[in-house]
Amino acid sequence: MYTMTKSILSSVFIAALIGCSSAFAPSSSSVIRETSLSMSPRFDKTSQKWFTDDPEEMAGSSYGPIGSLYRAGPKPFFTRIFNPDTYDQAVLKYMAQDGCDRKEAQGNMDAFLENPQDWGFQKVSEQNGAYKKDYANANMEPKQVILTTVWGVGVIYFLGSLIYNGIQDQILVGSFHRTMELLGME
């Protein structure tokens, strides 16, 4: 009886010891997460820039400046045209911090550049359980793309016509002289 109790107790002790030691081993989910993060963008301290080795995450692999124009308007479009390196660094940093793909990071960056307050409010709402807005595909339904294109062409035509006629007919010069006459300065 003593030997049987001793062997049962030693078996329980060994099982408990094995169970406790596995608590300090990495779980399989953390191993998977670590390998997926190894491909995410990393920060190079010497150059002070974010970089990636994955061709699917490099600049130009998702959508171009016209995609930013359709998704979020002119602010992110002009940022991408006149400040492409800053934009790309912000996208890579967002990818690394949020663990998302390039298209999602670009959509979020475009939304942030268009309206930082609304974007921040949406992110806080998402953390509190609200729906997650899909900035990567915002305004990209075919009907919306057609409406945006027609509207944009109309606005560009109107502004171009106004500027051209103003220069050709010197409407702006005449208006300036008339204003000066009304003020009694001419």
Short mmCIF file of C-alpha atoms in Angstrom, two decimals:
data_model
loop_
_atom_site.label_atom_id
_atom_site.label_comp_id
_atom_site.label_asym_id
_atom_site.label_seq_id
_atom_site.Cartn_x
_atom_site.Cartn_y
_atom_site.Cartn_z
CA MET A 1 0.00 0.00 0.00
CA TYR A 2 2.83 2.38 0.88
CA THR A 3 4.64 1.74 -2.44
CA MET A 4 1.42 2.18 -4.42
CA THR A 5 0.66 5.50 -2.69
CA LYS A 6 4.27 6.57 -3.19
CA SER A 7 4.15 5.76 -6.94
CA ILE A 8 0.81 7.60 -7.34
CA LEU A 9 2.17 10.64 -5.51
CA SER A 10 5.35 10.61 -7.58
CA SER A 11 3.27 10.37 -10.79
CA VAL A 12 1.12 13.31 -9.70
CA PHE A 13 4.24 15.28 -8.76
CA ILE A 14 5.88 14.58 -12.15
CA ALA A 15 2.67 15.53 -14.00
CA ALA A 16 2.43 18.76 -12.00
CA LEU A 17 6.08 19.50 -12.68
CA ILE A 18 5.60 18.99 -16.45
CA GLY A 19 2.44 21.12 -16.41
CA CYS A 20 4.20 23.98 -14.60
CA SER A 21 7.23 23.88 -16.87
CA SER A 22 5.09 24.15 -20.00
CA ALA A 23 3.65 27.40 -18.63
CA PHE A 24 7.01 29.04 -19.35
CA ALA A 25 7.27 27.70 -22.89
CA PRO A 26 5.99 29.87 -25.73
CA SER A 27 2.54 28.96 -26.95
CA SER A 28 2.01 27.97 -30.56
CA SER A 29 -0.01 31.14 -31.25
CA SER A 30 2.85 33.39 -30.12
CA VAL A 31 5.24 31.46 -32.34
CA ILE A 32 2.95 32.03 -35.32
CA ARG A 33 2.55 35.70 -34.47
CA GLU A 34 6.31 36.12 -34.11
CA THR A 35 7.00 34.63 -37.52
CA SER A 36 4.35 36.80 -39.18
CA LEU A 37 5.78 39.89 -37.49
CA SER A 38 9.26 39.11 -38.72
CA MET A 39 8.09 40.04 -42.22
CA SER A 40 6.43 43.26 -41.09
CA PRO A 41 8.19 46.61 -41.58
CA ARG A 42 11.08 47.28 -39.25
CA PHE A 43 12.80 50.46 -38.12
CA ASP A 44 16.47 50.98 -39.03
CA LYS A 45 18.07 53.02 -36.25
CA THR A 46 21.07 54.03 -38.36
CA SER A 47 19.06 55.57 -41.22
CA GLN A 48 16.12 56.50 -38.95
CA LYS A 49 13.68 55.03 -41.51
CA TRP A 50 11.16 52.23 -41.72
CA PHE A 51 11.83 49.52 -44.30
CA THR A 52 10.42 46.22 -45.49
CA ASP A 53 11.85 43.27 -47.39
CA ASP A 54 8.50 41.93 -48.56
CA PRO A 55 7.73 42.99 -52.17
CA GLU A 56 3.99 42.97 -51.36
CA GLU A 57 4.58 45.67 -48.73
CA MET A 58 6.84 48.01 -50.71
CA ALA A 59 5.77 51.40 -52.02
CA GLY A 60 3.52 51.17 -55.06
CA SER A 61 2.42 47.61 -54.35
CA SER A 62 -1.10 48.52 -53.25
CA TYR A 63 -2.68 51.55 -54.96
CA GLY A 64 -1.31 54.80 -56.31
CA PRO A 65 -2.06 58.48 -55.72
CA ILE A 66 -5.25 58.31 -57.82
CA GLY A 67 -6.53 55.64 -55.42
CA SER A 68 -5.88 58.06 -52.55
CA LEU A 69 -7.74 60.77 -54.45
CA TYR A 70 -10.82 58.55 -54.86
CA ARG A 71 -10.72 57.16 -51.31
CA ALA A 72 -10.09 60.32 -49.31
CA GLY A 73 -9.84 63.37 -51.53
CA PRO A 74 -7.19 65.89 -52.51
CA LYS A 75 -5.22 66.22 -49.24
CA PRO A 76 -3.72 62.70 -49.26
CA PHE A 77 -3.35 62.89 -53.07
CA PHE A 78 -1.18 66.02 -52.87
CA THR A 79 0.74 64.60 -49.91
CA ARG A 80 1.61 61.53 -51.99
CA ILE A 81 2.63 63.69 -54.95
CA PHE A 82 4.73 66.27 -53.10
CA ASN A 83 5.91 64.25 -50.08
CA PRO A 84 6.07 60.57 -51.14
CA ASP A 85 8.83 59.53 -48.71
CA THR A 86 7.05 60.96 -45.67
CA TYR A 87 3.81 59.28 -46.76
CA ASP A 88 5.54 55.93 -47.28
CA GLN A 89 7.28 56.15 -43.89
CA ALA A 90 3.94 56.85 -42.19
CA VAL A 91 2.34 53.88 -43.98
CA LEU A 92 5.19 51.52 -43.00
CA LYS A 93 5.04 52.72 -39.38
CA TYR A 94 1.28 52.14 -39.28
CA MET A 95 1.75 48.65 -40.76
CA ALA A 96 4.33 47.78 -38.11
CA GLN A 97 2.29 49.13 -35.21
CA ASP A 98 -1.11 47.83 -36.27
CA GLY A 99 0.04 44.58 -37.90
CA CYS A 100 -1.99 45.14 -41.07
CA ASP A 101 -1.26 44.91 -44.78
CA ARG A 102 -0.20 47.85 -46.95
CA LYS A 103 -3.63 48.52 -48.49
CA GLU A 104 -5.29 48.84 -45.07
CA ALA A 105 -2.44 51.04 -43.80
CA GLN A 106 -2.68 53.30 -46.86
CA GLY A 107 -6.45 53.60 -46.43
CA ASN A 108 -6.02 54.59 -42.80
CA MET A 109 -3.24 57.05 -43.64
CA ASP A 110 -5.37 58.62 -46.38
CA ALA A 111 -8.31 58.97 -43.97
CA PHE A 112 -5.99 60.45 -41.31
CA LEU A 113 -4.56 63.01 -43.73
CA GLU A 114 -8.04 64.00 -44.91
CA ASN A 115 -9.50 64.50 -41.43
CA PRO A 116 -7.36 63.55 -38.39
CA GLN A 117 -10.09 64.26 -35.84
CA ASP A 118 -12.71 62.02 -37.46
CA TRP A 119 -10.15 59.27 -38.05
CA GLY A 120 -9.02 59.41 -34.40
CA PHE A 121 -12.62 59.38 -33.18
CA GLN A 122 -13.34 56.32 -35.35
CA LYS A 123 -10.28 54.50 -33.98
CA VAL A 124 -11.29 55.21 -30.37
CA SER A 125 -14.83 54.04 -31.16
CA GLU A 126 -13.45 50.84 -32.67
CA GLN A 127 -11.47 50.18 -29.49
CA ASN A 128 -14.69 50.62 -27.51
CA GLY A 129 -16.54 48.04 -29.61
CA ALA A 130 -17.92 49.99 -32.56
CA TYR A 131 -17.73 48.61 -36.09
CA LYS A 132 -14.36 48.69 -37.85
CA LYS A 133 -14.49 51.05 -40.83
CA ASP A 134 -12.90 49.70 -44.01
CA TYR A 135 -10.76 52.64 -45.12
CA ALA A 136 -8.93 50.48 -47.67
CA ASN A 137 -12.06 50.14 -49.81
CA ALA A 138 -13.81 53.42 -48.94
CA ASN A 139 -15.57 55.11 -51.87
CA MET A 140 -14.47 52.40 -54.30
CA GLU A 141 -17.86 51.03 -55.38
CA PRO A 142 -18.21 51.45 -59.17
CA LYS A 143 -21.15 53.87 -58.84
CA GLN A 144 -19.20 56.05 -56.39
CA VAL A 145 -16.10 56.06 -58.61
CA ILE A 146 -18.19 57.21 -61.62
CA LEU A 147 -19.94 59.94 -59.60
CA THR A 148 -16.64 61.17 -58.17
CA THR A 149 -15.04 61.22 -61.63
CA VAL A 150 -17.92 63.19 -63.18
CA TRP A 151 -17.95 65.63 -60.27
CA GLY A 152 -14.16 66.09 -60.39
CA VAL A 153 -14.11 66.67 -64.16
CA GLY A 154 -16.93 69.23 -63.78
CA VAL A 155 -15.13 71.14 -61.02
CA ILE A 156 -11.83 71.14 -62.91
CA TYR A 157 -13.59 72.37 -66.08
CA PHE A 158 -15.36 75.15 -64.16
CA LEU A 159 -12.21 76.36 -62.39
CA GLY A 160 -10.12 76.10 -65.56
CA SER A 161 -12.70 78.05 -67.53
CA LEU A 162 -12.93 80.70 -64.82
CA ILE A 163 -9.16 81.15 -64.70
CA TYR A 164 -8.75 81.11 -68.50
CA ASN A 165 -11.55 83.63 -69.07
CA GLY A 166 -10.31 85.77 -66.21
CA ILE A 167 -6.84 85.98 -67.74
CA GLN A 168 -7.99 86.40 -71.35
CA ASP A 169 -10.68 88.98 -70.72
CA GLN A 170 -8.82 90.63 -67.87
CA ILE A 171 -11.93 90.29 -65.73
CA LEU A 172 -9.86 90.25 -62.60
CA VAL A 173 -7.94 93.40 -63.59
CA GLY A 174 -11.17 95.28 -64.33
CA SER A 175 -12.63 94.12 -61.04
CA PHE A 176 -9.56 95.33 -59.17
CA HIS A 177 -9.75 98.78 -60.81
CA ARG A 178 -13.49 99.04 -60.09
CA THR A 179 -12.86 98.17 -56.42
CA MET A 180 -10.14 100.80 -56.19
CA GLU A 181 -12.53 103.41 -57.70
CA LEU A 182 -15.23 102.53 -55.17
CA LEU A 183 -12.75 102.93 -52.34
CA GLY A 184 -11.69 106.28 -53.75
CA MET A 185 -8.08 105.23 -54.11
CA GLU A 186 -7.76 105.72 -57.85
#
